[in-house]
mmCIF file of C-alpha atoms in Angstrom:
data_model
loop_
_atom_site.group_PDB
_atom_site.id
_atom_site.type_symbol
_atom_site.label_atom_id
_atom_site.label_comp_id
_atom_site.label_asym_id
_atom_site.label_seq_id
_atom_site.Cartn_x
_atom_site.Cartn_y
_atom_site.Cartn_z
ATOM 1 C CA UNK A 14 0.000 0.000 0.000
ATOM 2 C CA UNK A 15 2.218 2.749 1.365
ATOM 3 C CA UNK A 16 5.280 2.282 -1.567
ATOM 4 C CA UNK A 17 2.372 2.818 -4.291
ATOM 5 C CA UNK A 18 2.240 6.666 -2.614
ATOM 6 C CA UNK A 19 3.963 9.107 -4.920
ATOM 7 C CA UNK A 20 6.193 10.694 -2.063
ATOM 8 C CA UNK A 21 7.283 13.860 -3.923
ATOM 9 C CA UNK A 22 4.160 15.183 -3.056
ATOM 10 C CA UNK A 23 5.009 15.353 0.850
ATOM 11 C CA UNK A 24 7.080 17.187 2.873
ATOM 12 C CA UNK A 25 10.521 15.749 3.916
ATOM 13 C CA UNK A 26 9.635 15.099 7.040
ATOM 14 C CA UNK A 27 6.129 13.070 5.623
ATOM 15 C CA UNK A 28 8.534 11.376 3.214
ATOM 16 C CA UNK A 29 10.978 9.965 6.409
ATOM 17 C CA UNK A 30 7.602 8.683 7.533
ATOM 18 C CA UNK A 31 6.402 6.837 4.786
ATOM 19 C CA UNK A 32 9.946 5.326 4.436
ATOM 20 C CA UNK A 33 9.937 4.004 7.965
ATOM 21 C CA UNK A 34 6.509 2.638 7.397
ATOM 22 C CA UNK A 35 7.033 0.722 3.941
ATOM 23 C CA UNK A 36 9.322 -1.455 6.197
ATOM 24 C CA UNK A 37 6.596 -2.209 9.451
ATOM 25 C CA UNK A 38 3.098 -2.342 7.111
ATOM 26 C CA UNK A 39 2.301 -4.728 10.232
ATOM 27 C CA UNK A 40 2.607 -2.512 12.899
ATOM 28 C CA UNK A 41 0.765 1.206 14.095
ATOM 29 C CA UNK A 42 4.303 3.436 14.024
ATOM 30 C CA UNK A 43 4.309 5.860 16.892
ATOM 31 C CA UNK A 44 6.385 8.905 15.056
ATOM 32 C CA UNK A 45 7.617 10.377 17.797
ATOM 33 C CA UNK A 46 7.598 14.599 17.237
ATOM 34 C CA UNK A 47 8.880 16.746 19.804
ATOM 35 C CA UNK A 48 6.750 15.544 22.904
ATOM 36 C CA UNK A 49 4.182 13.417 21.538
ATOM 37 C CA UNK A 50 4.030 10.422 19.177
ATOM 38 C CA UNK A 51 1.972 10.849 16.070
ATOM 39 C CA UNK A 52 0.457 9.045 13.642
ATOM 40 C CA UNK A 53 -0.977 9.088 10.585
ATOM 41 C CA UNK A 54 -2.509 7.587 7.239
ATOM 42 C CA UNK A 55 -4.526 4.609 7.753
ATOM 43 C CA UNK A 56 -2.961 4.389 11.254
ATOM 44 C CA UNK A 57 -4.209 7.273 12.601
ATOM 45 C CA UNK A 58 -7.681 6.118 11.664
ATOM 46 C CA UNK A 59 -7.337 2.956 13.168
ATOM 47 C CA UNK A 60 -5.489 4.706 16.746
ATOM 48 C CA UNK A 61 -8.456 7.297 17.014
ATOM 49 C CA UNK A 62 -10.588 4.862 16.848
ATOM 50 C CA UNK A 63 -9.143 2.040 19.430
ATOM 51 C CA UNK A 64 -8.452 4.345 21.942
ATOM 52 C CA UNK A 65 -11.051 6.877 21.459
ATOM 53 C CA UNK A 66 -8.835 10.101 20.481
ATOM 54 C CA UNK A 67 -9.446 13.403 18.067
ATOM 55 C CA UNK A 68 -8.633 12.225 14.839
ATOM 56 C CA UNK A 69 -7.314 15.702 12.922
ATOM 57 C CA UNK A 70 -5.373 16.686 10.021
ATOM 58 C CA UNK A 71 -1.935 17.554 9.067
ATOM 59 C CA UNK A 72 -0.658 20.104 6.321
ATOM 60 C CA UNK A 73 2.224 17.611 4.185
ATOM 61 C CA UNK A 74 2.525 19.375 0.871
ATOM 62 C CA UNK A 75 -0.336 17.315 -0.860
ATOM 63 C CA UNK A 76 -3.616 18.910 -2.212
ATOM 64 C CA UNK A 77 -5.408 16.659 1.253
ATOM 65 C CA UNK A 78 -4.293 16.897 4.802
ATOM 66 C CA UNK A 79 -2.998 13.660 6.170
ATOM 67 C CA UNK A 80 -4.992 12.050 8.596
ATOM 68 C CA UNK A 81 -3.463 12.724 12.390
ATOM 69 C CA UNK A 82 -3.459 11.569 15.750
ATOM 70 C CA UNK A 83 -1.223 11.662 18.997
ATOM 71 C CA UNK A 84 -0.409 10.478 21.938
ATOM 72 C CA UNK A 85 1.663 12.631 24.912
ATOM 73 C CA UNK A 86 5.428 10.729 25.103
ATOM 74 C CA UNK A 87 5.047 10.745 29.041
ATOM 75 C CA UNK A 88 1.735 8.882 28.612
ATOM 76 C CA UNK A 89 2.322 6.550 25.666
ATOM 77 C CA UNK A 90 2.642 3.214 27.676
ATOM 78 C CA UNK A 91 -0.996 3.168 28.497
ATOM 79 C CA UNK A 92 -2.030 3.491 24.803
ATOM 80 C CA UNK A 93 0.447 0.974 23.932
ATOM 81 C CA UNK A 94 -1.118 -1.574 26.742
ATOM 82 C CA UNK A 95 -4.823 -0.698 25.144
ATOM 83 C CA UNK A 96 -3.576 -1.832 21.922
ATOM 84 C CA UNK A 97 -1.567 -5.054 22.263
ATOM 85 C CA UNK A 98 -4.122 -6.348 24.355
ATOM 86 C CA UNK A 99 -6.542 -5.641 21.124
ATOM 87 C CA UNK A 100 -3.976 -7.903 19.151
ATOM 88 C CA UNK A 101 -2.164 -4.836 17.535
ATOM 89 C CA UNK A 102 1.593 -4.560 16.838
ATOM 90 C CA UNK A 103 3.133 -1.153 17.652
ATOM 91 C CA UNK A 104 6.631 -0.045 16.114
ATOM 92 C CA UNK A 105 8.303 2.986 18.335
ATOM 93 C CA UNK A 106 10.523 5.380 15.892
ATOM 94 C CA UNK A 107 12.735 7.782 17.878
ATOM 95 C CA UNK A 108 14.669 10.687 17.587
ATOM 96 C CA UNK A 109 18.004 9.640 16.877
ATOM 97 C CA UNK A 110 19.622 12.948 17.434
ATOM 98 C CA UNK A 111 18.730 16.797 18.658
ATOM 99 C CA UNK A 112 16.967 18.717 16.004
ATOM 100 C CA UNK A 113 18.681 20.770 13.910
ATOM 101 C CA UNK A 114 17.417 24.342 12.547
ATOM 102 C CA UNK A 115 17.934 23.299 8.389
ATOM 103 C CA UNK A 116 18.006 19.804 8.465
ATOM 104 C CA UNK A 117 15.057 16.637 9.110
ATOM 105 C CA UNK A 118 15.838 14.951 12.318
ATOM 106 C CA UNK A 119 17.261 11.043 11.996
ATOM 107 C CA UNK A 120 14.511 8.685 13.074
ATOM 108 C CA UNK A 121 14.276 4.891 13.322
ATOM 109 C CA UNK A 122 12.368 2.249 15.100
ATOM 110 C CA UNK A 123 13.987 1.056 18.289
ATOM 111 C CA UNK A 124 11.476 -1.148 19.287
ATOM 112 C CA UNK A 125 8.584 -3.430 18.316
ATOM 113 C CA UNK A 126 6.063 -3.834 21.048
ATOM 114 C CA UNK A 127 3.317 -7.018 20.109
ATOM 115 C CA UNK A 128 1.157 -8.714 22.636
ATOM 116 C CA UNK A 129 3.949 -11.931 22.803
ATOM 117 C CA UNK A 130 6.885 -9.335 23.422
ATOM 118 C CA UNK A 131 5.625 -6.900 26.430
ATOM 119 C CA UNK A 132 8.507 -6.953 28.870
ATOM 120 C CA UNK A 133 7.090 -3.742 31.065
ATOM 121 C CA UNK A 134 6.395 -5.213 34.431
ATOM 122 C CA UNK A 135 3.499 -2.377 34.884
ATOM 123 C CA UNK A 136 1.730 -4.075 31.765
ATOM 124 C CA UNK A 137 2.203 -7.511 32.889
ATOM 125 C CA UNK A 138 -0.353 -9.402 34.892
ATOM 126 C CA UNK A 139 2.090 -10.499 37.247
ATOM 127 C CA UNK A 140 0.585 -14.158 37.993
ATOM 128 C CA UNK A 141 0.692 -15.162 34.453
ATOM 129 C CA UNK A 142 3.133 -15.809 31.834
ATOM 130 C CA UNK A 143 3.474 -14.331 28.951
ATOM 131 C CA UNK A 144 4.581 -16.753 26.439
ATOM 132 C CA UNK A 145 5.519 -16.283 22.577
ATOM 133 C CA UNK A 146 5.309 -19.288 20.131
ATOM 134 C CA UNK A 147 6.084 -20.518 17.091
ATOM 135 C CA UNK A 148 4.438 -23.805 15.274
ATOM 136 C CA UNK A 149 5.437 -25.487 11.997
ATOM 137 C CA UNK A 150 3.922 -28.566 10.262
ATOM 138 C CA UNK A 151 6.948 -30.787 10.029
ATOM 139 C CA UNK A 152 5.661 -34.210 8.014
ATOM 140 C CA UNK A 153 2.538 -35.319 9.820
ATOM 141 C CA UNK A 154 2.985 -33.719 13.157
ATOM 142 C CA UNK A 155 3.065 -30.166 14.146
ATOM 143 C CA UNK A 156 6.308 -28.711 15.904
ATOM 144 C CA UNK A 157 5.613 -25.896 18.870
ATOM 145 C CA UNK A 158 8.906 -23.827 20.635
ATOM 146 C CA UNK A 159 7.720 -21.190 22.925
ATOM 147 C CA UNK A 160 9.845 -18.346 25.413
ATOM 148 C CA UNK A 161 8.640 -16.759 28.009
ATOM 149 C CA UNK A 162 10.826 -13.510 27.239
ATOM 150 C CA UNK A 163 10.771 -11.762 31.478
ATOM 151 C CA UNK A 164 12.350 -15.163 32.541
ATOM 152 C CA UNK A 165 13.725 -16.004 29.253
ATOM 153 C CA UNK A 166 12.702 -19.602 29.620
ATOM 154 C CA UNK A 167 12.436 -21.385 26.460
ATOM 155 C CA UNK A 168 10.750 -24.759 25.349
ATOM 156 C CA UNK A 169 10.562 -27.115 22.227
ATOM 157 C CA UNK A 170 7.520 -30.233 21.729
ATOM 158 C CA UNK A 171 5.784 -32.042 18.710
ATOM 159 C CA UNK A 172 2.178 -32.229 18.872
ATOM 160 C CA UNK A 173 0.450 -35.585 16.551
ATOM 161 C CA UNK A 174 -2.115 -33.084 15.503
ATOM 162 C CA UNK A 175 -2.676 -29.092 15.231
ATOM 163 C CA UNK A 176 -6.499 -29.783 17.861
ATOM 164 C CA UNK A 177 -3.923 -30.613 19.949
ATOM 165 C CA UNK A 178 -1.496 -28.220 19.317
ATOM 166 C CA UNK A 179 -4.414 -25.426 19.857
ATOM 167 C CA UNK A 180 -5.086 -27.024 23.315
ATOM 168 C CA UNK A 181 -1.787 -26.203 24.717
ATOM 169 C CA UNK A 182 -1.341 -22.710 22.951
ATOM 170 C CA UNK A 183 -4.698 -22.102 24.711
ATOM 171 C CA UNK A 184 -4.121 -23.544 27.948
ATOM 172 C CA UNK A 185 -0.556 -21.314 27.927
ATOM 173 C CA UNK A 186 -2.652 -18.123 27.388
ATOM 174 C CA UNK A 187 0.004 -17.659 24.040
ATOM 175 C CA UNK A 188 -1.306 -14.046 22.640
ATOM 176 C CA UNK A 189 1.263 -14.148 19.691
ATOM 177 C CA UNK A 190 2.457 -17.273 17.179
ATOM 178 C CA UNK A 191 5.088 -16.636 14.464
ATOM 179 C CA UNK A 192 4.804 -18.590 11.607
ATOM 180 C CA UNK A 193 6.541 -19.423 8.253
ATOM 181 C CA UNK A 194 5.078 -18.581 5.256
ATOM 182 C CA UNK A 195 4.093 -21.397 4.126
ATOM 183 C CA UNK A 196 2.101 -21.996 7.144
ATOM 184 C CA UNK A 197 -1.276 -23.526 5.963
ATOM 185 C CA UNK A 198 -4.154 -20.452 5.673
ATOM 186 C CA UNK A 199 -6.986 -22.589 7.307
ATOM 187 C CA UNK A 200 -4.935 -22.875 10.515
ATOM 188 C CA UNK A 201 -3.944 -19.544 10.293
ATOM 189 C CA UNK A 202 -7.732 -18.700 10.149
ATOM 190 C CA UNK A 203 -8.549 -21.064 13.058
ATOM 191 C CA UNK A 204 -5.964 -19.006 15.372
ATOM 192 C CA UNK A 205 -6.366 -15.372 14.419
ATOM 193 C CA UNK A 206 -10.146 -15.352 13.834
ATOM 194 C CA UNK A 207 -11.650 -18.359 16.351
ATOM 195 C CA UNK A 208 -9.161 -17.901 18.958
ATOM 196 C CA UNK A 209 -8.325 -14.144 18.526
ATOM 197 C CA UNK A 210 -4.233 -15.285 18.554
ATOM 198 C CA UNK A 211 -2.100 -12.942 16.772
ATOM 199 C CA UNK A 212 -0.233 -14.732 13.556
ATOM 200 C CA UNK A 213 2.898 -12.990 12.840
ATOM 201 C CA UNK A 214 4.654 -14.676 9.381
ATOM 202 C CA UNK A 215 8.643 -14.459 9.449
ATOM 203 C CA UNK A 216 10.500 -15.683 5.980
ATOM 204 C CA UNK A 217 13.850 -15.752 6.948
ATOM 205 C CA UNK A 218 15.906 -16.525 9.461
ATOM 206 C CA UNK A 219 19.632 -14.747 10.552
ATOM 207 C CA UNK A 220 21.032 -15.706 13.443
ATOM 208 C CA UNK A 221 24.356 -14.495 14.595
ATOM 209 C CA UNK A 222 27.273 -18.080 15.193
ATOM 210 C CA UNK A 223 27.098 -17.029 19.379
ATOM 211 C CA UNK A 224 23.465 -17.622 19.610
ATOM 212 C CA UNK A 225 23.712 -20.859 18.521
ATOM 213 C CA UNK A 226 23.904 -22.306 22.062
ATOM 214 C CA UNK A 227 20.863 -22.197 22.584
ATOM 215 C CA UNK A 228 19.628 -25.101 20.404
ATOM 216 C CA UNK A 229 22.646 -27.338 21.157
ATOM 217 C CA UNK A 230 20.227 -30.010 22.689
ATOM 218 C CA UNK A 231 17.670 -29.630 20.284
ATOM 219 C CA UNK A 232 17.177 -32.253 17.410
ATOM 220 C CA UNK A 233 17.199 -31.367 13.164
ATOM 221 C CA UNK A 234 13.494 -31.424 12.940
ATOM 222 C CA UNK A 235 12.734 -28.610 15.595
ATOM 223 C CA UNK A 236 15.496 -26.177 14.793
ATOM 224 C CA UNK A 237 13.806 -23.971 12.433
ATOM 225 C CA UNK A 238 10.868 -23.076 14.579
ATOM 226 C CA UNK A 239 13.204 -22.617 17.597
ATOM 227 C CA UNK A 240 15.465 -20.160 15.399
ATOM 228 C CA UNK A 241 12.328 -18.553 13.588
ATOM 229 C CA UNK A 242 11.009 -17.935 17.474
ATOM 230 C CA UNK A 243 14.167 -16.547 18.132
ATOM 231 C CA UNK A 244 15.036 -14.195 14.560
ATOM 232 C CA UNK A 245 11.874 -12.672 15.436
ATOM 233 C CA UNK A 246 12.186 -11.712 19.363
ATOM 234 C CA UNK A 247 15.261 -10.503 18.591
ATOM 235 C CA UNK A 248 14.523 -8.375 15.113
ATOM 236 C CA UNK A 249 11.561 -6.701 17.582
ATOM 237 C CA UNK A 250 13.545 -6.327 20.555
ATOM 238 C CA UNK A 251 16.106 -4.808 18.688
ATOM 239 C CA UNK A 252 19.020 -5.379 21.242
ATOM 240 C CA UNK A 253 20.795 -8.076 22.969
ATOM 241 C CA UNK A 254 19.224 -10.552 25.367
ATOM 242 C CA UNK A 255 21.496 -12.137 27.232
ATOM 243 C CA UNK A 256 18.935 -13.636 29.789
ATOM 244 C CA UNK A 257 17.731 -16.374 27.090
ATOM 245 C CA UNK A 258 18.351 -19.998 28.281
ATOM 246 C CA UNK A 259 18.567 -22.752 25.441
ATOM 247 C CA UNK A 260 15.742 -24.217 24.285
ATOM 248 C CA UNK A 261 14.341 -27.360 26.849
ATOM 249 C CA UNK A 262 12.969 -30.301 24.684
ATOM 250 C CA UNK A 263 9.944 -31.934 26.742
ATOM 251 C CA UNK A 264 7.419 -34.233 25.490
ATOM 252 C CA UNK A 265 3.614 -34.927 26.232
ATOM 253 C CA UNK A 266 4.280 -38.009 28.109
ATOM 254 C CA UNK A 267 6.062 -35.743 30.446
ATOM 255 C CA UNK A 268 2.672 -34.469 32.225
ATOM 256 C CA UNK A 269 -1.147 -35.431 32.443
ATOM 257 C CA UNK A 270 -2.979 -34.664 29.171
ATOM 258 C CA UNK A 271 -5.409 -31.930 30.214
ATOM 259 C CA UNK A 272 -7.693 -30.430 27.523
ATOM 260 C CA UNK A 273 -8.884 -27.045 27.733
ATOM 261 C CA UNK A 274 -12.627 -28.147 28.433
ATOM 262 C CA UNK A 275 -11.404 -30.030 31.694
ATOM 263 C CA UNK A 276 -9.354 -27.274 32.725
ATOM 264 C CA UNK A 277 -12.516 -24.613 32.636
ATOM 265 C CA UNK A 278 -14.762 -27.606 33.944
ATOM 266 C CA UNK A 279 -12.836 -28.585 36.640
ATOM 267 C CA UNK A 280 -11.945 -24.559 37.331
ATOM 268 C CA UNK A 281 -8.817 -24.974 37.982
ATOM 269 C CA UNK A 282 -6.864 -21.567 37.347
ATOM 270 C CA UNK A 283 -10.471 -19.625 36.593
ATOM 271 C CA UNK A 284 -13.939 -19.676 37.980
ATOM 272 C CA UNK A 285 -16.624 -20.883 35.197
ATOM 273 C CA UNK A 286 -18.474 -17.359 36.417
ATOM 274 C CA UNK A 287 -15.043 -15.413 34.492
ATOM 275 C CA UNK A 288 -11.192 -14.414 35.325
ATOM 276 C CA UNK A 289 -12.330 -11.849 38.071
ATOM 277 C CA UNK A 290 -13.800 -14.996 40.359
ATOM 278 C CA UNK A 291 -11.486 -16.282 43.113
ATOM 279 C CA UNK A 292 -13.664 -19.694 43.272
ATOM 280 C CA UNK A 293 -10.945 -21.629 41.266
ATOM 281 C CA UNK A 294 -8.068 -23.776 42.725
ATOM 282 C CA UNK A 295 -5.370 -21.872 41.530
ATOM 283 C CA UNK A 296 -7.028 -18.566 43.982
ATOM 284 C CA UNK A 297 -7.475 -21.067 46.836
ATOM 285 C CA UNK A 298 -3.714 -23.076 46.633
ATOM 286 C CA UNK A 299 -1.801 -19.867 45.738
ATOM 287 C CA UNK A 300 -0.349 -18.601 48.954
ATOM 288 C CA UNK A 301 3.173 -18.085 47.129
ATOM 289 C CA UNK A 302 5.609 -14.949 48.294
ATOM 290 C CA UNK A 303 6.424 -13.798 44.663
ATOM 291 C CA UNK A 304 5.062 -13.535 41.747
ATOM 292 C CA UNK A 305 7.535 -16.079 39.723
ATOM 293 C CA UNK A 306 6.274 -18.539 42.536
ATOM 294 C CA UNK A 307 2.374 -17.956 41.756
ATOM 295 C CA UNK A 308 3.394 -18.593 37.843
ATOM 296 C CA UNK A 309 5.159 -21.376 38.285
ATOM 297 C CA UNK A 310 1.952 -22.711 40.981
ATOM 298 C CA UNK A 311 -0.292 -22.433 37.857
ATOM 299 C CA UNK A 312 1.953 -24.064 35.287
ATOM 300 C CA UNK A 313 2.417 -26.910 37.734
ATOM 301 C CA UNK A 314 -1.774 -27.325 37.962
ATOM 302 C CA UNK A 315 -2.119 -26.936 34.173
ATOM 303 C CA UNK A 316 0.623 -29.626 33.698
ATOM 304 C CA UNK A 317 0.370 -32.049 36.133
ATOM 305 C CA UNK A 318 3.315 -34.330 36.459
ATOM 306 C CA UNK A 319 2.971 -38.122 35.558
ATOM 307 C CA UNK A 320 6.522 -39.251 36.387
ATOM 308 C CA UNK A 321 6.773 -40.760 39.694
ATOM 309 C CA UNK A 322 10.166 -40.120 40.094
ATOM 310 C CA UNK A 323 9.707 -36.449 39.515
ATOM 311 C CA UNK A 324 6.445 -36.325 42.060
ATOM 312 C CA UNK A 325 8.553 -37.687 44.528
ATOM 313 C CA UNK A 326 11.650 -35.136 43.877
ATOM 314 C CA UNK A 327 9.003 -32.272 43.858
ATOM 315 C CA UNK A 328 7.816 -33.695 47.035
ATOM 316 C CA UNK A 329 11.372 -34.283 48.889
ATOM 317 C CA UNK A 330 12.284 -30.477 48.061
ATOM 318 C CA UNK A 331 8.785 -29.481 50.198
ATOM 319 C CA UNK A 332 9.442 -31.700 52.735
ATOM 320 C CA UNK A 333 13.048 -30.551 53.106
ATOM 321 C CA UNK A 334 11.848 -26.647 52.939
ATOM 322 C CA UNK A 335 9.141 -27.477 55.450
ATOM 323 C CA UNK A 336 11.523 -29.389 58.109
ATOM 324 C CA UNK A 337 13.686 -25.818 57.557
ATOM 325 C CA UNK A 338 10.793 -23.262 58.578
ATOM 326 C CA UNK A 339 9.783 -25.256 61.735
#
């Protein structure tokens, strides 16, 4: 859409726009002028909308004005909340360097904010995880890696089927899958439209040679998705993270197969009268001290552990810490 615009008819500063946005025709850009973030075109329709702000006009050297809105810079993390959690991605472009009296300031995104890759603790619900994933149809079966990026734990399975591979995305809460692009469109349908998941397509993959520890226990059939999972975190993020562990390769004999109807049946993590309920057994077990404790309460209900041997560690390590407090 935005490289069929014939950009000698804007300003310069218009034109640096519609450069930045060729590149993120995915995303709502946040232009960030002076003390408030603007934006326009098609995204300013959509922004005025979503979070209920004056939609105006700006003066950029074409016959029309260009559609406007703006947020205040101070502000801007509240908007930004309003609209990942509507399943929107939003690109942040910067000033790059103090503006000059003849010449267009630099500007470039620094970040890319989607519902999988919120890292502000304030945004967070602090009991749950927020996971990212990434699924592939390798031969007959359906490979899923996922990170949680505030803990940077990061995990690798094979589903026999994608019902199955739905269930777990669901019961994880995922907001956000990446995909390849030849990801099947009637499974792309089923989780953007019936499940209200985010599909985000990545083509290629480039990984730098030190990052390659982190699928050094991981097997030739799920490296792609674990890498694609990765390119993309990284290429949104837009800096370094160091925090990542390598990728953890568990299987579904690992845990009790819970579907998502016996998990809202049984109300186990939510009331069947909505979220806001407390008469669930997550509400009535969680007595935990931190929040990383409460999250790691709830993965343990939603994936109940099958291996005796493990049980009985689990329950060793409570005895021990019990024998300690008294």
């Amino acid at each position: 859409m935005y490289e069929k615009i014939d950009k000698t008819q804007y300003t310069p500063m218009m034109r640096q726009y519609l450069d930045i946005k060729e590149n993120y025709q995915d995303s709502l850009v946040f232009f960030r002028l002076g003390d408030f973030y603007e934006m326009f075109f098609n995204d300013a329709l959509i922004a005025s909308k979503e979070l209920e702000i004056v939609l105006t006009g700006r003066d950029a050297g074409a016959k029309e004005r260009v559609p406007m809105c703006g947020v205040p810079f101070h502000s801007v993390d509240g908007y930004i909340e309003r609209l990942t959690e509507k399943g929107y991605k939003i690109a942040i472009v910067e000033q790059l360097e103090l503006p000059g009296e003849k010449k267009i300031v630099k500007r470039d995104v620094t970040r890319v904010i989607t519902p999988g890759t919120k890292m502000d603790e304030k945004s967070l619900d602090e009991k749950n995880n927020n996971y990212i994933g990434c699924i592939e149809k390798v031969n007959n079966s359906f490979v899923f890696a996922y990170i949680e990026l505030t803990t940077g734990d990061a995990k690798v399975t094979e589903y026999t089927s994608f019902d199955i591979a739905i269930n777990q995305i669901n019961k994880l809460n995922i907001k956000e899958v990446v995909v390849n692009k030849t990801f099947p469109t009637n499974y792309r349908h089923l989780l953007n439209k019936v499940y209200g998941i985010l599909v985000s397509e990545v083509a290629k993959i480039e990984l730098n040679s030190y990052q390659e520890n982190l699928f050094d226990n991981i097997k030739e059939d799920y490296l792609e998705p674990c890498k694609r999972l990765l390119f993309y975190i990284l290429n949104t993020q837009k800096r370094a993270l160091f925090h990542l562990l390598p990728f953890e390769l568990y299987t579904n004999k690992d845990y009790l197969g819970l579907d998502l109807a016996a998990v809202k049946n049984l109300e186990l993590v939510e009331s069947l009268k909505g979220a806001k309920n407390k008469n669930n057994l997550f509400s009535v077990l969680d007595r935990c001290s931190t929040a990383m404790g409460s999250r790691y309460l709830k993965q343990s209900i939603l994936f109940p552990l099958v291996n005796l041997n493990k049980i009985n560690q689990r329950l060793d390590i409570v005895e021990a810490s019990y024998k300690k407090q008294i």
